[in-house]
PDB file of C-alpha atoms and ligand atoms in Angstrom:
ATOM      1  CA  UNK A   1     -15.431 -34.059  18.349  1.00 54.00           C
ATOM      2  CA  UNK A   2     -13.122 -31.487  20.056  1.00 60.00           C
ATOM      3  CA  UNK A   3     -13.553 -28.124  20.809  1.00 67.00           C
ATOM      4  CA  UNK A   4     -10.948 -27.005  18.062  1.00 93.00           C
ATOM      5  CA  UNK A   5     -11.956 -29.009  15.131  1.00 96.00           C
ATOM      6  CA  UNK A   6     -15.615 -27.256  15.310  1.00 97.00           C
ATOM      7  CA  UNK A   7     -14.296 -23.841  16.105  1.00 97.00           C
ATOM      8  CA  UNK A   8     -12.201 -24.582  12.973  1.00 97.00           C
ATOM      9  CA  UNK A   9     -14.840 -25.882  10.589  1.00 97.00           C
ATOM     10  CA  UNK A  10     -16.873 -22.659  11.969  1.00 97.00           C
ATOM     11  CA  UNK A  11     -14.314 -20.480  11.416  1.00 97.00           C
ATOM     12  CA  UNK A  12     -13.495 -21.398   7.815  1.00 95.00           C
ATOM     13  CA  UNK A  13     -17.196 -20.922   7.451  1.00 96.00           C
ATOM     14  CA  UNK A  14     -18.286 -17.989   9.043  1.00 96.00           C
ATOM     15  CA  UNK A  15     -19.000 -15.909   6.290  1.00 94.00           C
ATOM     16  CA  UNK A  16     -20.791 -17.966   4.343  1.00 95.00           C
ATOM     17  CA  UNK A  17     -22.664 -19.144   7.497  1.00 95.00           C
ATOM     18  CA  UNK A  18     -23.590 -14.962   8.307  1.00 95.00           C
ATOM     19  CA  UNK A  19     -24.751 -14.305   4.775  1.00 94.00           C
ATOM     20  CA  UNK A  20     -26.491 -17.661   4.613  1.00 95.00           C
ATOM     21  CA  UNK A  21     -28.421 -17.714   8.276  1.00 94.00           C
ATOM     22  CA  UNK A  22     -27.490 -14.692   9.968  1.00 95.00           C
ATOM     23  CA  UNK A  23     -30.676 -13.130   9.964  1.00 96.00           C
ATOM     24  CA  UNK A  24     -33.922 -13.714  11.453  1.00 97.00           C
ATOM     25  CA  UNK A  25     -35.456 -14.060   8.073  1.00 96.00           C
ATOM     26  CA  UNK A  26     -34.009 -17.134   7.793  1.00 94.00           C
ATOM     27  CA  UNK A  27     -35.248 -18.634  11.026  1.00 96.00           C
ATOM     28  CA  UNK A  28     -38.870 -20.139  11.925  1.00 95.00           C
ATOM     29  CA  UNK A  29     -41.575 -18.373  12.821  1.00 96.00           C
ATOM     30  CA  UNK A  30     -42.702 -20.602  15.705  1.00 96.00           C
ATOM     31  CA  UNK A  31     -38.576 -20.712  17.496  1.00 97.00           C
ATOM     32  CA  UNK A  32     -39.080 -16.868  17.385  1.00 98.00           C
ATOM     33  CA  UNK A  33     -42.722 -16.819  19.312  1.00 98.00           C
ATOM     34  CA  UNK A  34     -40.639 -19.494  21.499  1.00 98.00           C
ATOM     35  CA  UNK A  35     -37.868 -17.276  21.988  1.00 98.00           C
ATOM     36  CA  UNK A  36     -39.719 -13.843  22.301  1.00 98.00           C
ATOM     37  CA  UNK A  37     -42.049 -15.645  25.023  1.00 98.00           C
ATOM     38  CA  UNK A  38     -39.328 -17.040  27.088  1.00 98.00           C
ATOM     39  CA  UNK A  39     -37.782 -13.465  27.220  1.00 97.00           C
ATOM     40  CA  UNK A  40     -41.099 -11.602  27.852  1.00 96.00           C
ATOM     41  CA  UNK A  41     -40.507 -12.500  31.671  1.00 90.00           C
ATOM     42  CA  UNK A  42     -36.918 -12.222  31.820  1.00 96.00           C
ATOM     43  CA  UNK A  43     -34.979  -9.653  34.511  1.00 95.00           C
ATOM     44  CA  UNK A  44     -31.554  -9.159  34.103  1.00 97.00           C
ATOM     45  CA  UNK A  45     -28.330 -10.000  31.969  1.00 98.00           C
ATOM     46  CA  UNK A  46     -28.986 -13.010  29.183  1.00 98.00           C
ATOM     47  CA  UNK A  47     -26.108 -14.704  27.932  1.00 98.00           C
ATOM     48  CA  UNK A  48     -26.809 -16.007  24.063  1.00 98.00           C
ATOM     49  CA  UNK A  49     -23.939 -18.985  24.477  1.00 98.00           C
ATOM     50  CA  UNK A  50     -23.003 -19.892  20.803  1.00 98.00           C
ATOM     51  CA  UNK A  51     -24.659 -16.794  19.414  1.00 98.00           C
ATOM     52  CA  UNK A  52     -22.916 -17.379  15.903  1.00 98.00           C
ATOM     53  CA  UNK A  53     -23.611 -13.963  13.558  1.00 98.00           C
ATOM     54  CA  UNK A  54     -25.583 -12.448  16.833  1.00 98.00           C
ATOM     55  CA  UNK A  55     -28.876 -12.271  15.175  1.00 98.00           C
ATOM     56  CA  UNK A  56     -30.742 -14.094  18.081  1.00 98.00           C
ATOM     57  CA  UNK A  57     -28.525 -11.818  20.861  1.00 98.00           C
ATOM     58  CA  UNK A  58     -30.036  -8.716  18.762  1.00 98.00           C
ATOM     59  CA  UNK A  59     -33.870 -10.414  18.787  1.00 98.00           C
ATOM     60  CA  UNK A  60     -33.349 -10.901  22.740  1.00 98.00           C
ATOM     61  CA  UNK A  61     -32.110  -7.318  22.834  1.00 98.00           C
ATOM     62  CA  UNK A  62     -35.012  -6.087  20.380  1.00 97.00           C
ATOM     63  CA  UNK A  63     -37.391  -7.470  23.118  1.00 97.00           C
ATOM     64  CA  UNK A  64     -36.092  -5.715  25.691  1.00 96.00           C
ATOM     65  CA  UNK A  65     -33.602  -8.498  27.337  1.00 97.00           C
ATOM     66  CA  UNK A  66     -29.750  -7.049  27.922  1.00 98.00           C
ATOM     67  CA  UNK A  67     -28.439 -10.050  25.942  1.00 98.00           C
ATOM     68  CA  UNK A  68     -24.660 -10.295  25.445  1.00 98.00           C
ATOM     69  CA  UNK A  69     -23.553 -13.395  23.198  1.00 98.00           C
ATOM     70  CA  UNK A  70     -20.179 -15.188  23.174  1.00 98.00           C
ATOM     71  CA  UNK A  71     -18.718 -17.442  20.493  1.00 98.00           C
ATOM     72  CA  UNK A  72     -15.579 -19.794  20.374  1.00 98.00           C
ATOM     73  CA  UNK A  73     -15.371 -18.136  16.723  1.00 98.00           C
ATOM     74  CA  UNK A  74     -13.380 -14.600  16.558  1.00 98.00           C
ATOM     75  CA  UNK A  75     -14.897 -14.340  12.999  1.00 98.00           C
ATOM     76  CA  UNK A  76     -18.684 -14.523  13.855  1.00 98.00           C
ATOM     77  CA  UNK A  77     -17.818 -12.308  16.942  1.00 98.00           C
ATOM     78  CA  UNK A  78     -16.602  -9.519  14.300  1.00 97.00           C
ATOM     79  CA  UNK A  79     -19.679  -9.815  12.012  1.00 96.00           C
ATOM     80  CA  UNK A  80     -21.834  -9.793  14.976  1.00 98.00           C
ATOM     81  CA  UNK A  81     -20.175  -6.284  16.405  1.00 98.00           C
ATOM     82  CA  UNK A  82     -19.808  -4.862  13.038  1.00 97.00           C
ATOM     83  CA  UNK A  83     -23.551  -5.892  12.628  1.00 97.00           C
ATOM     84  CA  UNK A  84     -25.144  -5.262  15.925  1.00 98.00           C
ATOM     85  CA  UNK A  85     -22.783  -2.247  17.089  1.00 98.00           C
ATOM     86  CA  UNK A  86     -25.044  -1.621  20.565  1.00 98.00           C
ATOM     87  CA  UNK A  87     -24.913  -5.198  21.552  1.00 98.00           C
ATOM     88  CA  UNK A  88     -21.897  -6.490  23.355  1.00 98.00           C
ATOM     89  CA  UNK A  89     -19.980  -9.943  22.184  1.00 98.00           C
ATOM     90  CA  UNK A  90     -16.867 -11.960  23.347  1.00 98.00           C
ATOM     91  CA  UNK A  91     -15.062 -14.644  22.398  1.00 98.00           C
ATOM     92  CA  UNK A  92     -15.598 -17.282  24.771  1.00 98.00           C
ATOM     93  CA  UNK A  93     -16.643 -21.001  25.006  1.00 98.00           C
ATOM     94  CA  UNK A  94     -19.521 -22.956  26.360  1.00 98.00           C
ATOM     95  CA  UNK A  95     -17.323 -24.818  28.556  1.00 98.00           C
ATOM     96  CA  UNK A  96     -16.014 -21.610  30.263  1.00 98.00           C
ATOM     97  CA  UNK A  97     -18.462 -18.256  29.866  1.00 98.00           C
ATOM     98  CA  UNK A  98     -16.063 -16.297  31.563  1.00 98.00           C
ATOM     99  CA  UNK A  99     -18.214 -14.861  34.389  1.00 98.00           C
ATOM    100  CA  UNK A 100     -18.764 -15.166  37.835  1.00 98.00           C
ATOM    101  CA  UNK A 101     -21.257 -17.779  39.253  1.00 97.00           C
ATOM    102  CA  UNK A 102     -24.909 -16.483  39.346  1.00 97.00           C
ATOM    103  CA  UNK A 103     -24.000 -14.186  37.198  1.00 98.00           C
ATOM    104  CA  UNK A 104     -26.672 -14.086  34.466  1.00 98.00           C
ATOM    105  CA  UNK A 105     -30.387 -14.368  34.626  1.00 98.00           C
ATOM    106  CA  UNK A 106     -30.538 -16.593  31.903  1.00 98.00           C
ATOM    107  CA  UNK A 107     -28.992 -18.839  29.171  1.00 98.00           C
ATOM    108  CA  UNK A 108     -30.227 -19.220  25.360  1.00 98.00           C
ATOM    109  CA  UNK A 109     -28.044 -21.907  24.073  1.00 98.00           C
ATOM    110  CA  UNK A 110     -29.796 -22.258  20.422  1.00 98.00           C
ATOM    111  CA  UNK A 111     -28.346 -24.947  18.429  1.00 98.00           C
ATOM    112  CA  UNK A 112     -24.622 -24.717  19.779  1.00 98.00           C
ATOM    113  CA  UNK A 113     -24.684 -27.878  22.679  1.00 98.00           C
ATOM    114  CA  UNK A 114     -24.998 -29.750  19.416  1.00 98.00           C
ATOM    115  CA  UNK A 115     -21.437 -30.237  18.348  1.00 98.00           C
ATOM    116  CA  UNK A 116     -20.757 -31.426  21.615  1.00 98.00           C
ATOM    117  CA  UNK A 117     -19.375 -35.309  22.302  1.00 97.00           C
ATOM    118  CA  UNK A 118     -21.904 -36.837  24.200  1.00 98.00           C
ATOM    119  CA  UNK A 119     -18.872 -36.610  26.676  1.00 97.00           C
ATOM    120  CA  UNK A 120     -18.497 -33.322  27.123  1.00 97.00           C
ATOM    121  CA  UNK A 121     -22.368 -32.096  27.090  1.00 98.00           C
ATOM    122  CA  UNK A 122     -22.187 -32.684  31.311  1.00 98.00           C
ATOM    123  CA  UNK A 123     -18.979 -30.282  31.773  1.00 98.00           C
ATOM    124  CA  UNK A 124     -20.831 -27.532  29.856  1.00 98.00           C
ATOM    125  CA  UNK A 125     -24.299 -27.826  31.509  1.00 98.00           C
ATOM    126  CA  UNK A 126     -22.494 -27.773  35.171  1.00 97.00           C
ATOM    127  CA  UNK A 127     -20.831 -24.455  33.559  1.00 98.00           C
ATOM    128  CA  UNK A 128     -24.344 -23.356  32.678  1.00 98.00           C
ATOM    129  CA  UNK A 129     -25.641 -24.104  35.654  1.00 98.00           C
ATOM    130  CA  UNK A 130     -22.454 -22.259  37.997  1.00 97.00           C
ATOM    131  CA  UNK A 131     -23.450 -19.078  35.766  1.00 98.00           C
ATOM    132  CA  UNK A 132     -27.131 -18.931  36.270  1.00 98.00           C
ATOM    133  CA  UNK A 133     -28.350 -17.462  38.928  1.00 97.00           C
ATOM    134  CA  UNK A 134     -30.820 -19.790  41.265  1.00 97.00           C
ATOM    135  CA  UNK A 135     -34.377 -19.862  39.888  1.00 96.00           C
ATOM    136  CA  UNK A 136     -33.248 -18.327  36.183  1.00 98.00           C
ATOM    137  CA  UNK A 137     -33.525 -20.129  33.153  1.00 98.00           C
ATOM    138  CA  UNK A 138     -31.982 -21.984  30.442  1.00 98.00           C
ATOM    139  CA  UNK A 139     -33.123 -22.611  27.001  1.00 98.00           C
ATOM    140  CA  UNK A 140     -31.562 -24.289  24.371  1.00 94.00           C
ATOM    141  CA  UNK A 141     -32.644 -25.765  21.360  1.00 98.00           C
ATOM    142  CA  UNK A 142     -31.519 -29.231  19.764  1.00 98.00           C
ATOM    143  CA  UNK A 143     -31.894 -31.652  16.936  1.00 98.00           C
ATOM    144  CA  UNK A 144     -34.029 -34.919  18.627  1.00 97.00           C
ATOM    145  CA  UNK A 145     -33.309 -38.278  17.968  1.00 96.00           C
ATOM    146  CA  UNK A 146     -34.106 -42.037  19.068  1.00 96.00           C
ATOM    147  CA  UNK A 147     -30.523 -42.443  19.941  1.00 97.00           C
ATOM    148  CA  UNK A 148     -27.788 -40.659  21.125  1.00 98.00           C
ATOM    149  CA  UNK A 149     -25.719 -40.249  18.006  1.00 97.00           C
ATOM    150  CA  UNK A 150     -23.378 -38.161  15.500  1.00 98.00           C
ATOM    151  CA  UNK A 151     -24.314 -37.201  11.826  1.00 97.00           C
ATOM    152  CA  UNK A 152     -23.317 -35.195   8.997  1.00 96.00           C
ATOM    153  CA  UNK A 153     -24.221 -31.472   9.880  1.00 95.00           C
ATOM    154  CA  UNK A 154     -23.227 -28.853   7.442  1.00 94.00           C
ATOM    155  CA  UNK A 155     -20.333 -27.598   9.348  1.00 96.00           C
ATOM    156  CA  UNK A 156     -19.259 -30.404  11.044  1.00 96.00           C
ATOM    157  CA  UNK A 157     -20.334 -33.315  13.142  1.00 97.00           C
ATOM    158  CA  UNK A 158     -23.529 -32.772  14.985  1.00 98.00           C
ATOM    159  CA  UNK A 159     -25.376 -35.446  17.818  1.00 98.00           C
ATOM    160  CA  UNK A 160     -29.471 -36.355  17.501  1.00 98.00           C
ATOM    161  CA  UNK A 161     -30.204 -36.462  21.443  1.00 98.00           C
ATOM    162  CA  UNK A 162     -33.669 -38.196  22.554  1.00 98.00           C
ATOM    163  CA  UNK A 163     -35.397 -35.696  24.592  1.00 98.00           C
ATOM    164  CA  UNK A 164     -35.849 -38.237  27.621  1.00 98.00           C
ATOM    165  CA  UNK A 165     -31.682 -38.499  27.942  1.00 98.00           C
ATOM    166  CA  UNK A 166     -31.520 -34.643  27.276  1.00 98.00           C
ATOM    167  CA  UNK A 167     -33.623 -33.925  29.905  1.00 98.00           C
ATOM    168  CA  UNK A 168     -31.891 -36.587  32.623  1.00 98.00           C
ATOM    169  CA  UNK A 169     -28.669 -34.826  31.756  1.00 98.00           C
ATOM    170  CA  UNK A 170     -30.362 -31.140  32.813  1.00 98.00           C
ATOM    171  CA  UNK A 171     -31.447 -32.629  35.509  1.00 97.00           C
ATOM    172  CA  UNK A 172     -27.787 -34.029  37.051  1.00 97.00           C
ATOM    173  CA  UNK A 173     -26.541 -30.566  36.176  1.00 97.00           C
ATOM    174  CA  UNK A 174     -28.679 -28.907  38.713  1.00 97.00           C
ATOM    175  CA  UNK A 175     -31.706 -28.149  36.429  1.00 98.00           C
ATOM    176  CA  UNK A 176     -35.747 -29.066  36.657  1.00 98.00           C
ATOM    177  CA  UNK A 177     -37.388 -29.189  33.580  1.00 98.00           C
ATOM    178  CA  UNK A 178     -40.396 -27.373  32.964  1.00 97.00           C
ATOM    179  CA  UNK A 179     -41.138 -27.081  29.624  1.00 97.00           C
ATOM    180  CA  UNK A 180     -40.224 -28.958  25.875  1.00 98.00           C
ATOM    181  CA  UNK A 181     -41.474 -28.205  22.375  1.00 97.00           C
ATOM    182  CA  UNK A 182     -41.094 -30.204  19.489  1.00 96.00           C
ATOM    183  CA  UNK A 183     -41.049 -29.009  16.005  1.00 93.00           C
ATOM    184  CA  UNK A 184     -40.812 -31.100  12.884  1.00 92.00           C
ATOM    185  CA  UNK A 185     -41.180 -29.823   9.282  1.00 85.00           C
ATOM    186  CA  UNK A 186     -41.545 -32.015   6.371  1.00 85.00           C
ATOM    187  CA  UNK A 187     -38.154 -32.950   4.758  1.00 85.00           C
ATOM    188  CA  UNK A 188     -35.884 -31.860   7.728  1.00 88.00           C
ATOM    189  CA  UNK A 189     -34.597 -33.126  11.130  1.00 93.00           C
ATOM    190  CA  UNK A 190     -36.783 -33.288  14.359  1.00 95.00           C
ATOM    191  CA  UNK A 191     -36.109 -29.758  16.523  1.00 96.00           C
ATOM    192  CA  UNK A 192     -36.579 -30.105  19.864  1.00 98.00           C
ATOM    193  CA  UNK A 193     -36.415 -26.743  22.848  1.00 98.00           C
ATOM    194  CA  UNK A 194     -36.341 -27.403  26.674  1.00 98.00           C
ATOM    195  CA  UNK A 195     -36.860 -24.592  28.892  1.00 98.00           C
ATOM    196  CA  UNK A 196     -35.100 -25.606  32.432  1.00 98.00           C
ATOM    197  CA  UNK A 197     -34.984 -23.674  35.764  1.00 97.00           C
ATOM    198  CA  UNK A 198     -31.859 -23.664  37.777  1.00 97.00           C
ATOM    199  CA  UNK A 199     -32.613 -25.437  40.992  1.00 96.00           C
ATOM    200  CA  UNK A 200     -30.397 -25.402  44.041  1.00 78.00           C
ATOM    201  CA  UNK A 201     -28.477 -28.987  43.763  1.00 61.00           C
ATOM    202  CA  UNK A 202     -29.964 -30.116  47.582  1.00 48.00           C
ATOM    203  CA  UNK A 203     -33.138 -29.632  46.587  1.00 43.00           C
ATOM    204  CA  UNK A 204     -35.106 -32.846  44.347  1.00 43.00           C
ATOM    205  CA  UNK A 205     -37.188 -31.577  41.730  1.00 44.00           C
ATOM    206  CA  UNK A 206     -40.209 -33.796  43.063  1.00 48.00           C
ATOM    207  CA  UNK A 207     -41.260 -34.355  46.398  1.00 44.00           C
ATOM    208  CA  UNK A 208     -42.552 -37.884  46.477  1.00 44.00           C
ATOM    209  CA  UNK A 209     -46.058 -38.250  47.711  1.00 37.00           C
TER     210      UNK A 209
HETATM  211  C1  SAM B   1     -25.558 -24.025  14.815  1.00 68.55           C
HETATM  212  S1  SAM B   1     -24.466 -22.724  14.924  1.00 68.55           S
HETATM  213  C2  SAM B   1     -25.731 -21.709  16.226  1.00 68.55           C
HETATM  214  C3  SAM B   1     -25.953 -20.239  15.826  1.00 68.55           C
HETATM  215  C4  SAM B   1     -26.238 -19.568  16.703  1.00 68.55           C
HETATM  216  N1  SAM B   1     -27.112 -20.182  17.659  1.00 68.55           N
HETATM  217  C5  SAM B   1     -27.958 -19.620  15.857  1.00 68.55           C
HETATM  218  O1  SAM B   1     -28.983 -20.215  16.209  1.00 68.55           O
HETATM  219  O2  SAM B   1     -27.317 -18.947  14.950  1.00 68.55           O
HETATM  220  C6  SAM B   1     -23.364 -23.181  16.003  1.00 68.55           C
HETATM  221  C7  SAM B   1     -23.069 -22.171  17.082  1.00 68.55           C
HETATM  222  O3  SAM B   1     -22.054 -22.854  18.308  1.00 68.55           O
HETATM  223  C8  SAM B   1     -20.467 -22.229  18.263  1.00 68.55           C
HETATM  224  N2  SAM B   1     -20.119 -23.210  18.894  1.00 68.55           N
HETATM  225  C9  SAM B   1     -20.446 -24.454  19.101  1.00 68.55           C
HETATM  226  N3  SAM B   1     -19.181 -24.989  20.350  1.00 68.55           N
HETATM  227  C10 SAM B   1     -19.000 -23.803  20.653  1.00 68.55           C
HETATM  228  C11 SAM B   1     -17.813 -24.096  21.945  1.00 68.55           C
HETATM  229  N4  SAM B   1     -17.775 -25.262  22.514  1.00 68.55           N
HETATM  230  N5  SAM B   1     -17.310 -22.631  22.377  1.00 68.55           N
HETATM  231  C12 SAM B   1     -18.220 -21.630  22.194  1.00 68.55           C
HETATM  232  N6  SAM B   1     -19.330 -22.088  20.914  1.00 68.55           N
HETATM  233  C13 SAM B   1     -19.335 -22.707  20.003  1.00 68.55           C
HETATM  234  C14 SAM B   1     -20.406 -22.400  16.874  1.00 68.55           C
HETATM  235  O4  SAM B   1     -19.252 -21.496  16.799  1.00 68.55           O
HETATM  236  C15 SAM B   1     -21.617 -21.985  16.418  1.00 68.55           C
HETATM  237  O5  SAM B   1     -21.604 -20.307  16.081  1.00 68.55           O
END
């Protein structure tokens, strides 16, 4: 799945997506609790990577976070700026966030990595690692499955990831997995969220005993 295919698919539905899913009323209470709790201890700039209509960026800002949103879809950025004029939003891609090394205290990537072809995920995680300061935090949400495999998401193809394989990808990119949350509601796909800390790649995450 190339970036352009995903970008064009969202661009064609940005208005409808914003109307249907662009408000916090349409988000799960436990997701709100998780993200609010994660945000509580953050100090510094937090990038909402793949912010879509921007409601989670605004949610972070309302929780005292210096948040900014990026998305590759211009129409989302336009909507987000209109709806949340005090929050900064700009066009950028997950693979190139357009900031200096260590710029961000944390990154939220809420269901934005789900469309990446599995081979493209490592480079995006390395970009997240580059942009997050040492000790900083990454929280991302995705759909959990038994194997890395595609499924027909309503907008465009997305991928299930097993938690173990996603954790391995994170560790390889320079993160230490700190917490994993899962949620399965009747009749819906299984949701997972991982919180990982940016560590120095030269330091092993576990010291052999
Ligand atoms: C399922 S939506 C999630 C939007 C938002 N994070 C939320 O939870 O409401 C996925 C978002 O990721 C963005 N996205 C997907 N791939 C991207 C990429 N390579 N670079 C930047 N944004 C991307 C899409 O444009 C879309 O806004």
